[in-house]
Short mmCIF file of C-alpha atoms in Angstrom, two decimals:
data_model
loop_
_atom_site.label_atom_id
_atom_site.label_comp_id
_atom_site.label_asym_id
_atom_site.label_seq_id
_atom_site.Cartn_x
_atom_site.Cartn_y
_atom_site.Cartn_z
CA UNK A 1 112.17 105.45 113.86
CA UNK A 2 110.20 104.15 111.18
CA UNK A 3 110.15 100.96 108.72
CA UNK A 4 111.06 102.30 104.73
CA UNK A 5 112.77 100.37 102.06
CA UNK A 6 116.21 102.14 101.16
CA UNK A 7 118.23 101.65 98.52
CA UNK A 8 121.85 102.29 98.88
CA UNK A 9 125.26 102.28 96.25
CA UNK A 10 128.63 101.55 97.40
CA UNK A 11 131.90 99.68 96.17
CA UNK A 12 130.18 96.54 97.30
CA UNK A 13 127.45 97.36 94.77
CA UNK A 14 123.44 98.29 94.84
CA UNK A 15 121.95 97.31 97.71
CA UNK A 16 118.27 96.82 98.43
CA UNK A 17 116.11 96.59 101.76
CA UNK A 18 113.35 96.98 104.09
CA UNK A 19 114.83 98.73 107.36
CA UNK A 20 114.69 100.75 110.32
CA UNK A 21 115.27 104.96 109.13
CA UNK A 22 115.51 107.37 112.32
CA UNK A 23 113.49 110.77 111.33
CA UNK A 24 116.59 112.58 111.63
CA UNK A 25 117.67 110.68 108.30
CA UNK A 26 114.84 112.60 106.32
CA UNK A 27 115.40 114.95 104.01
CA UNK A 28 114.55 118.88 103.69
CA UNK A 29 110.86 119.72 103.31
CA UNK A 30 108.21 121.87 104.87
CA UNK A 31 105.55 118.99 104.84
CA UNK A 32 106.32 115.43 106.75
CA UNK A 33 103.79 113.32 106.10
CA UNK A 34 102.47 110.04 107.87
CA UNK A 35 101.84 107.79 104.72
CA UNK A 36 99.17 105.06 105.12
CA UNK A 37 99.57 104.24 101.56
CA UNK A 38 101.86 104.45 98.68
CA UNK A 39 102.24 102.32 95.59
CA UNK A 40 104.41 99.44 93.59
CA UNK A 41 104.85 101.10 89.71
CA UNK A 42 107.17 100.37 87.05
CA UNK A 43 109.56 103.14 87.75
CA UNK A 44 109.64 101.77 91.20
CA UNK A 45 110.26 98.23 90.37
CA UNK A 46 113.09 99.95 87.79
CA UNK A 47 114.92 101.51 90.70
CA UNK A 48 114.34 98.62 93.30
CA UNK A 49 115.54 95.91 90.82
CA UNK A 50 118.34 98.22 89.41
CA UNK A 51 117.12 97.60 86.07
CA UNK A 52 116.91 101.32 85.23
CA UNK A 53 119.03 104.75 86.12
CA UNK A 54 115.72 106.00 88.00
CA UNK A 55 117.75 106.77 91.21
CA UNK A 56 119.79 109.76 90.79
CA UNK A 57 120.97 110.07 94.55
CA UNK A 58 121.62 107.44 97.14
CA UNK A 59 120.55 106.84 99.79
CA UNK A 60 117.36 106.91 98.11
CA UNK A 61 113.31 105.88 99.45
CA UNK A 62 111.70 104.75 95.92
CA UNK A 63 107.86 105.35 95.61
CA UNK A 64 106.86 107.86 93.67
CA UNK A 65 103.07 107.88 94.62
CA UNK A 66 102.14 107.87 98.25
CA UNK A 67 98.93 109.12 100.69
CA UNK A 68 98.97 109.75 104.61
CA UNK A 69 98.32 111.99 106.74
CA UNK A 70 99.88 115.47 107.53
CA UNK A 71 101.94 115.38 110.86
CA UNK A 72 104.11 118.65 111.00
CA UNK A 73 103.73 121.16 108.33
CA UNK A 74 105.40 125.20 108.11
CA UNK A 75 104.15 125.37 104.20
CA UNK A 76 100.59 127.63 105.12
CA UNK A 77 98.46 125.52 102.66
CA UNK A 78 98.84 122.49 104.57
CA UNK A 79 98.35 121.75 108.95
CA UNK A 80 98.88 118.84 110.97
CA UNK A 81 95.74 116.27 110.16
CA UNK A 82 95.31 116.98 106.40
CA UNK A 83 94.81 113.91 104.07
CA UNK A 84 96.96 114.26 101.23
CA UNK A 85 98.45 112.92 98.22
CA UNK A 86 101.65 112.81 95.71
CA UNK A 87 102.33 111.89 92.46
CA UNK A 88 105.51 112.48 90.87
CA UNK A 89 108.03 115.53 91.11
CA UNK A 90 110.95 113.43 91.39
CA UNK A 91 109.95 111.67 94.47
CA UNK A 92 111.24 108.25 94.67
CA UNK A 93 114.47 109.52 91.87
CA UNK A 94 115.93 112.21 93.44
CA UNK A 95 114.14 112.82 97.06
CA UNK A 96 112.83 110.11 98.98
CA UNK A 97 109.88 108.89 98.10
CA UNK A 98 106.82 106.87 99.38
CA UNK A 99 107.62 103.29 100.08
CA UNK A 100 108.04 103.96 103.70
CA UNK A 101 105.85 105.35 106.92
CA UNK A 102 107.41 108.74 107.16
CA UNK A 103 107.95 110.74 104.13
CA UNK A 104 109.14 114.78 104.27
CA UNK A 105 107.86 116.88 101.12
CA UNK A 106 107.46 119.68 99.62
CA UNK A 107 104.37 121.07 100.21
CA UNK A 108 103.86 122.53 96.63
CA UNK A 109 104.06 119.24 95.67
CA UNK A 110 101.11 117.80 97.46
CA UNK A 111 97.20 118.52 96.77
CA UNK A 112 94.60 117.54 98.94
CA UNK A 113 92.93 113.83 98.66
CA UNK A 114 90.10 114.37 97.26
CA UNK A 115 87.00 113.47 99.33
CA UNK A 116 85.44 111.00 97.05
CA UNK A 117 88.29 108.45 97.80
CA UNK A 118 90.08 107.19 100.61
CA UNK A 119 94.03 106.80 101.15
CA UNK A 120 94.21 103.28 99.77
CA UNK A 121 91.49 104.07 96.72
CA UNK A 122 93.72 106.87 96.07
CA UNK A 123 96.65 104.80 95.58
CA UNK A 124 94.91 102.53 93.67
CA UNK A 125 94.83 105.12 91.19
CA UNK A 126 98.42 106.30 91.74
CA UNK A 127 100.26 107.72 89.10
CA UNK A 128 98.67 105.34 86.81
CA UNK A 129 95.29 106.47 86.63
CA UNK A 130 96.67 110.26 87.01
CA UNK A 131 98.21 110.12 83.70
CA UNK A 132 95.54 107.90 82.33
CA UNK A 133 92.79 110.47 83.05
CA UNK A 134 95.65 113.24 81.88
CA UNK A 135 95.66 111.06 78.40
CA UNK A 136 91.92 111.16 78.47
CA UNK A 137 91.58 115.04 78.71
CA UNK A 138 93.91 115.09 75.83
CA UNK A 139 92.25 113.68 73.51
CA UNK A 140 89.16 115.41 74.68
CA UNK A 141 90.77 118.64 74.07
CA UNK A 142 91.54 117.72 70.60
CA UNK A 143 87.89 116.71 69.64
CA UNK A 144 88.46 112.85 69.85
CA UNK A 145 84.56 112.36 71.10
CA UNK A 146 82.65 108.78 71.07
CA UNK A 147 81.60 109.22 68.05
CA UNK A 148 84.04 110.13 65.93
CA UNK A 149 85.05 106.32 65.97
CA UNK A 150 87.42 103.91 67.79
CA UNK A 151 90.01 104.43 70.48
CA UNK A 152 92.73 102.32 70.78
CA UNK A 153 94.81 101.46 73.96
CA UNK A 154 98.19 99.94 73.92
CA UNK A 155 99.70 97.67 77.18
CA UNK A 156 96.69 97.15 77.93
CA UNK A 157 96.66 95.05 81.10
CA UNK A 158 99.54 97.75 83.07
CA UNK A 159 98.03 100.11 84.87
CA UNK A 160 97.72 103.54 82.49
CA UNK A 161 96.33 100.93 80.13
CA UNK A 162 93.67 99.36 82.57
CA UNK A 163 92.55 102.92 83.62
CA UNK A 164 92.33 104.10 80.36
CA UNK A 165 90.06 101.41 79.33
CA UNK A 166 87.72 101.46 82.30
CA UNK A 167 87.28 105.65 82.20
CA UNK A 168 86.79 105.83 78.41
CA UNK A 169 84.26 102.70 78.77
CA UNK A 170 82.10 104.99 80.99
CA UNK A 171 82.62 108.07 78.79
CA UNK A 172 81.11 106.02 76.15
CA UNK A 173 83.78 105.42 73.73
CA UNK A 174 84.65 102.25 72.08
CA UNK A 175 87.34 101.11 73.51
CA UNK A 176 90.11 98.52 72.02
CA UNK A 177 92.78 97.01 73.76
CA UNK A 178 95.86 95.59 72.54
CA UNK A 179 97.85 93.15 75.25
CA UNK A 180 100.24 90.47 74.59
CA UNK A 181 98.43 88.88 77.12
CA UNK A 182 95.43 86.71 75.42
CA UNK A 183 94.31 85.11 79.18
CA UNK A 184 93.45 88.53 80.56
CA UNK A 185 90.86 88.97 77.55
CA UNK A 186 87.95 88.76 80.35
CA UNK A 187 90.06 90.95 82.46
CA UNK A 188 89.83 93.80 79.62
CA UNK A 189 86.31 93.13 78.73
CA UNK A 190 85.56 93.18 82.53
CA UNK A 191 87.08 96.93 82.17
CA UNK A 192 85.41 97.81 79.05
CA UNK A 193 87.31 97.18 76.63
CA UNK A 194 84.93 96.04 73.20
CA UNK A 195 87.61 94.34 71.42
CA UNK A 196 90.92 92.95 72.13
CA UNK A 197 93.75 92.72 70.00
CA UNK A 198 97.30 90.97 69.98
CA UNK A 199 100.23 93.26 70.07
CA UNK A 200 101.77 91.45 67.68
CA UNK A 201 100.03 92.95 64.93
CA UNK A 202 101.38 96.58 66.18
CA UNK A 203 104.86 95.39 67.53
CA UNK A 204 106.82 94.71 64.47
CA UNK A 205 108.09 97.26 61.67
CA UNK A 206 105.25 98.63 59.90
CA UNK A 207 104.52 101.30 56.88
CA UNK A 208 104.69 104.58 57.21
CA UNK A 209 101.09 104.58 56.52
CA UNK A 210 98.41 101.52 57.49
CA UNK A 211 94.96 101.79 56.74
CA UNK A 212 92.65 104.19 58.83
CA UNK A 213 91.29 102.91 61.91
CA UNK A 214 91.73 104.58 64.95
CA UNK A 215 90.11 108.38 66.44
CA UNK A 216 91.71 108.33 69.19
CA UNK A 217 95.05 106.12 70.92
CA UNK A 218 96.54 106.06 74.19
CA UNK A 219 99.85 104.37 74.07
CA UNK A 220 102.49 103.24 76.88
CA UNK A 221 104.21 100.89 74.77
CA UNK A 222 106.75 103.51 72.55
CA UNK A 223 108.63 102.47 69.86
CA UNK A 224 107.11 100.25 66.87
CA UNK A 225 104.25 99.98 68.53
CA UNK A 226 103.81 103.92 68.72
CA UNK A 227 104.93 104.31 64.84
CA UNK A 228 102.63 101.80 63.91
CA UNK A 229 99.67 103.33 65.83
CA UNK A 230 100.20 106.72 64.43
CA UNK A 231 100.56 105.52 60.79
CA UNK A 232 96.83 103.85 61.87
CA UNK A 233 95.36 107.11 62.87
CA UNK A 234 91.90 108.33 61.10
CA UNK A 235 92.17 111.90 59.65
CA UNK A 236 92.63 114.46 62.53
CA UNK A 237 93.49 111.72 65.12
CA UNK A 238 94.93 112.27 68.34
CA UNK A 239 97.68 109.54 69.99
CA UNK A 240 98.57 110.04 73.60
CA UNK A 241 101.40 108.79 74.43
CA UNK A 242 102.99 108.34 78.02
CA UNK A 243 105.27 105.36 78.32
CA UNK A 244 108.04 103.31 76.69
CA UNK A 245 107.46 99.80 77.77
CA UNK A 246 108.59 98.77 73.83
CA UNK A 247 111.40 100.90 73.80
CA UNK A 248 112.57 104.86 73.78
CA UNK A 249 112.98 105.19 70.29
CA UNK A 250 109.99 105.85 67.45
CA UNK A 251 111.24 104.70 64.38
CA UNK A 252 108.30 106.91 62.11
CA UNK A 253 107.88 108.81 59.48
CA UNK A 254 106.01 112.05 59.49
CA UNK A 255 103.67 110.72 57.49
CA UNK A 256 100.65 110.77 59.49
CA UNK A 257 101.19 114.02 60.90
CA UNK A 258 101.28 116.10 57.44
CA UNK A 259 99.19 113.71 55.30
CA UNK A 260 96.62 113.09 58.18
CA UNK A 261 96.95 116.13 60.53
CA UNK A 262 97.52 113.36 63.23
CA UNK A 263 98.49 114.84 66.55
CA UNK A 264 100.62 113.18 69.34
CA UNK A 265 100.39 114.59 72.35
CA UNK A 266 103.03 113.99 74.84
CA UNK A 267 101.83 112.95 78.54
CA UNK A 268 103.75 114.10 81.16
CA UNK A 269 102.59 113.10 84.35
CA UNK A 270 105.63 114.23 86.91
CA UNK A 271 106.20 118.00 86.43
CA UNK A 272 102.65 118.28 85.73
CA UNK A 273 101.60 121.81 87.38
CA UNK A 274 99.35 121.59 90.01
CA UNK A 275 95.87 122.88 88.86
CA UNK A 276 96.09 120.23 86.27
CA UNK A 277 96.86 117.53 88.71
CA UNK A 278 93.89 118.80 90.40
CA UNK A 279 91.67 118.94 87.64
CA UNK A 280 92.41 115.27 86.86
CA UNK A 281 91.87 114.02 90.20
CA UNK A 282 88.51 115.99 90.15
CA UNK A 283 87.79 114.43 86.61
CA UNK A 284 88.49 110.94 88.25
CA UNK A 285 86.27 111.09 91.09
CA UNK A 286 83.52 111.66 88.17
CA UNK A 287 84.36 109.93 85.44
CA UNK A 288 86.14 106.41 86.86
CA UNK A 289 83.73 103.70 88.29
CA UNK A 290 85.38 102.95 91.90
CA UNK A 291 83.66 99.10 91.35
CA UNK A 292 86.34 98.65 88.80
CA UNK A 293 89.06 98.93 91.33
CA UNK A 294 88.64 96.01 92.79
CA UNK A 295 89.56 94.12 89.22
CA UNK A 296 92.18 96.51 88.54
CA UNK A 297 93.91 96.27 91.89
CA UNK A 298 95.19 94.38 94.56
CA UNK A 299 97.02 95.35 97.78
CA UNK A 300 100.30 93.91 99.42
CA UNK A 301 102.07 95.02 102.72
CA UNK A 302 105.29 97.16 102.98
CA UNK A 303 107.42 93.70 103.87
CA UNK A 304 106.29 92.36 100.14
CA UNK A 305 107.61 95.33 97.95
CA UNK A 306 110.81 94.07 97.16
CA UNK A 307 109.53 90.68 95.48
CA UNK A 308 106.52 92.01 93.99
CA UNK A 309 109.15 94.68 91.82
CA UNK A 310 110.62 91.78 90.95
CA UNK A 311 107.65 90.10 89.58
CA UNK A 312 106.30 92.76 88.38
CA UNK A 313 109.72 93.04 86.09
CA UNK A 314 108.90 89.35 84.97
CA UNK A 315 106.01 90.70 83.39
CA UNK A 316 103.89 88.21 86.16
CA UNK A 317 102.06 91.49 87.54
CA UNK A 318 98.61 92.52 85.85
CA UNK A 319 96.88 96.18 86.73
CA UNK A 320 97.97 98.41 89.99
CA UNK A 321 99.50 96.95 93.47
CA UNK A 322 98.72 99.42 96.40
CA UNK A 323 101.57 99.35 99.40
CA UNK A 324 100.32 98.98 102.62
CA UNK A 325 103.19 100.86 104.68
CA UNK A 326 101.94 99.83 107.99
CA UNK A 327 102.32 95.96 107.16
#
């Protein structure tokens, strides 16, 4: 047996707790894993507050980052003592994920932690600073370089946004940050960021073209706030863009794209293959200052999950919050 929080769906309606699973209740995988670690993200606090259709199967085990230890493996790339991690593949939608002590995998889902961090470290990154660094490499591979001029970052005080800050602060770019948030200005500046902005000015209905500003833009906001960033783009700008905290839609014109040669490069962090996912988490062993981690994160036991998604829905949640499944 082992302590997991399982959501459930019945005639009674969505139910939502922190229980005793027996092992026997896991489902297929050649990798079961002893987790140490997993995470509390949006999509998480979506499925555990039913606010979203994340969970496409019940019962389900949200989490869709998690670290631990191998403990029973048939998948050759993987034996019994391995530290390893996950982000993504549907964990946590549609095969139980890592807010418990036990999980069963895949193993081509899993790469090895990388040495330069620990379990919890790891998971301070999560899937957060994953598709942050993948945002980063995007732009990179598009020519956005320091000096070609400003890079903007939208929702800035979530998690993509706070990573994205800190790693292009020690890259050397200049680094702008647009929160709705106005109290967690030394928060951002703490990170990097040079300037903050409100995201009012972004938020509403804009032109289909704004005045040059920005080289480069990583965006988890969507909607407005997207159209408005791209119509802000400099010539041959690249926007990022890997969330929809604003909304799904992107009520644009193509403006930018054939009058600017803007690009926007979609992030996708979950069916990501897995030499990228290991290229990033090589990239963020380099190129992300583990002092910042301490302002970015902060760590809460298995028991406190539930409430925390809830908060975290309130908007009352700033940066990453790392799940310690043994308390």
């Amino acid at each position: 047996m082992f302590n997991g929080i399982l959501i459930d769906k019945d005639d009674t309606g969505y139910h939502v707790r922190l229980t005793a699973i027996d092992e026997a209740q896991l489902p297929e995988g050649d990798v079961t894993v002893r987790v140490s670690h997993s995470t509390l993200n949006y999509k998480d606090a979506l499925a555990i507050t039913n606010k979203g259709p994340i969970v496409r199967s019940f019962p389900m085990v949200p989490g869709v980052d998690l670290a631990g230890t191998v403990a029973q493996s048939s998948n050759p790339d993987f034996k019994p003592g391995d530290q390893v991690l996950l982000n993504g593949w549907g964990v946590g939608e549609g095969h139980w994920g890592g807010l418990a002590q036990v999980a069963r995998l895949h193993g081509k889902w899993l790469i090895p932690l990388p040495e330069a961090f620990t379990a919890s470290q790891a998971m301070a990154i999560g899937t957060a600073g994953y598709t942050a660094m993948l945002a980063v490499m995007a732009l990179e591979k598009n020519g956005v370089t320091p000096d070609k001029g400003e890079v903007l970052v939208t929702g800035a005080n979530g998690g993509v946004g706070s990573f994205s800050i800190a790693i292009l602060a020690k890259l050397g770019y200049r680094v702008v940050a647009s929160t709705g948030r106005a109290a967690e200005s030394d928060y951002l500046m703490q990170l990097g960021a040079a300037q903050i902005i409100d995201r009012a000015t972004l938020s509403e209905p804009g032109r289909p073209l704004a005045k040059e500003r920005w080289a480069g833009a990583i965006d988890s906001v969507g909607s407005h706030t997207l159209a408005n960033v791209c119509a802000s783009m400099r010539y041959w700008g690249t926007v990022a863009a890997c969330g929809l905290a604003q909304g799904m839609d992107f009520p644009a014109s193509v403006a930018p794209f054939i009058l600017r040669g803007v690009t926007l490069a979609g992030i996708d962090s979950v069916m990501r293959p897995r030499q990228d996912r290991i290229d990033a988490w090589a990239r963020l062993a380099s190129d992300l200052d583990q002092q910042k981690l301490a302002l970015i994160t902060h760590e809460i036991g298995l028991s406190e999950a539930i409430d925390t998604a809830h908060r975290l829905m309130e908007g009352q949640v700033r940066g990453r919050v790392v799940v310690d499944t043994q308390r």
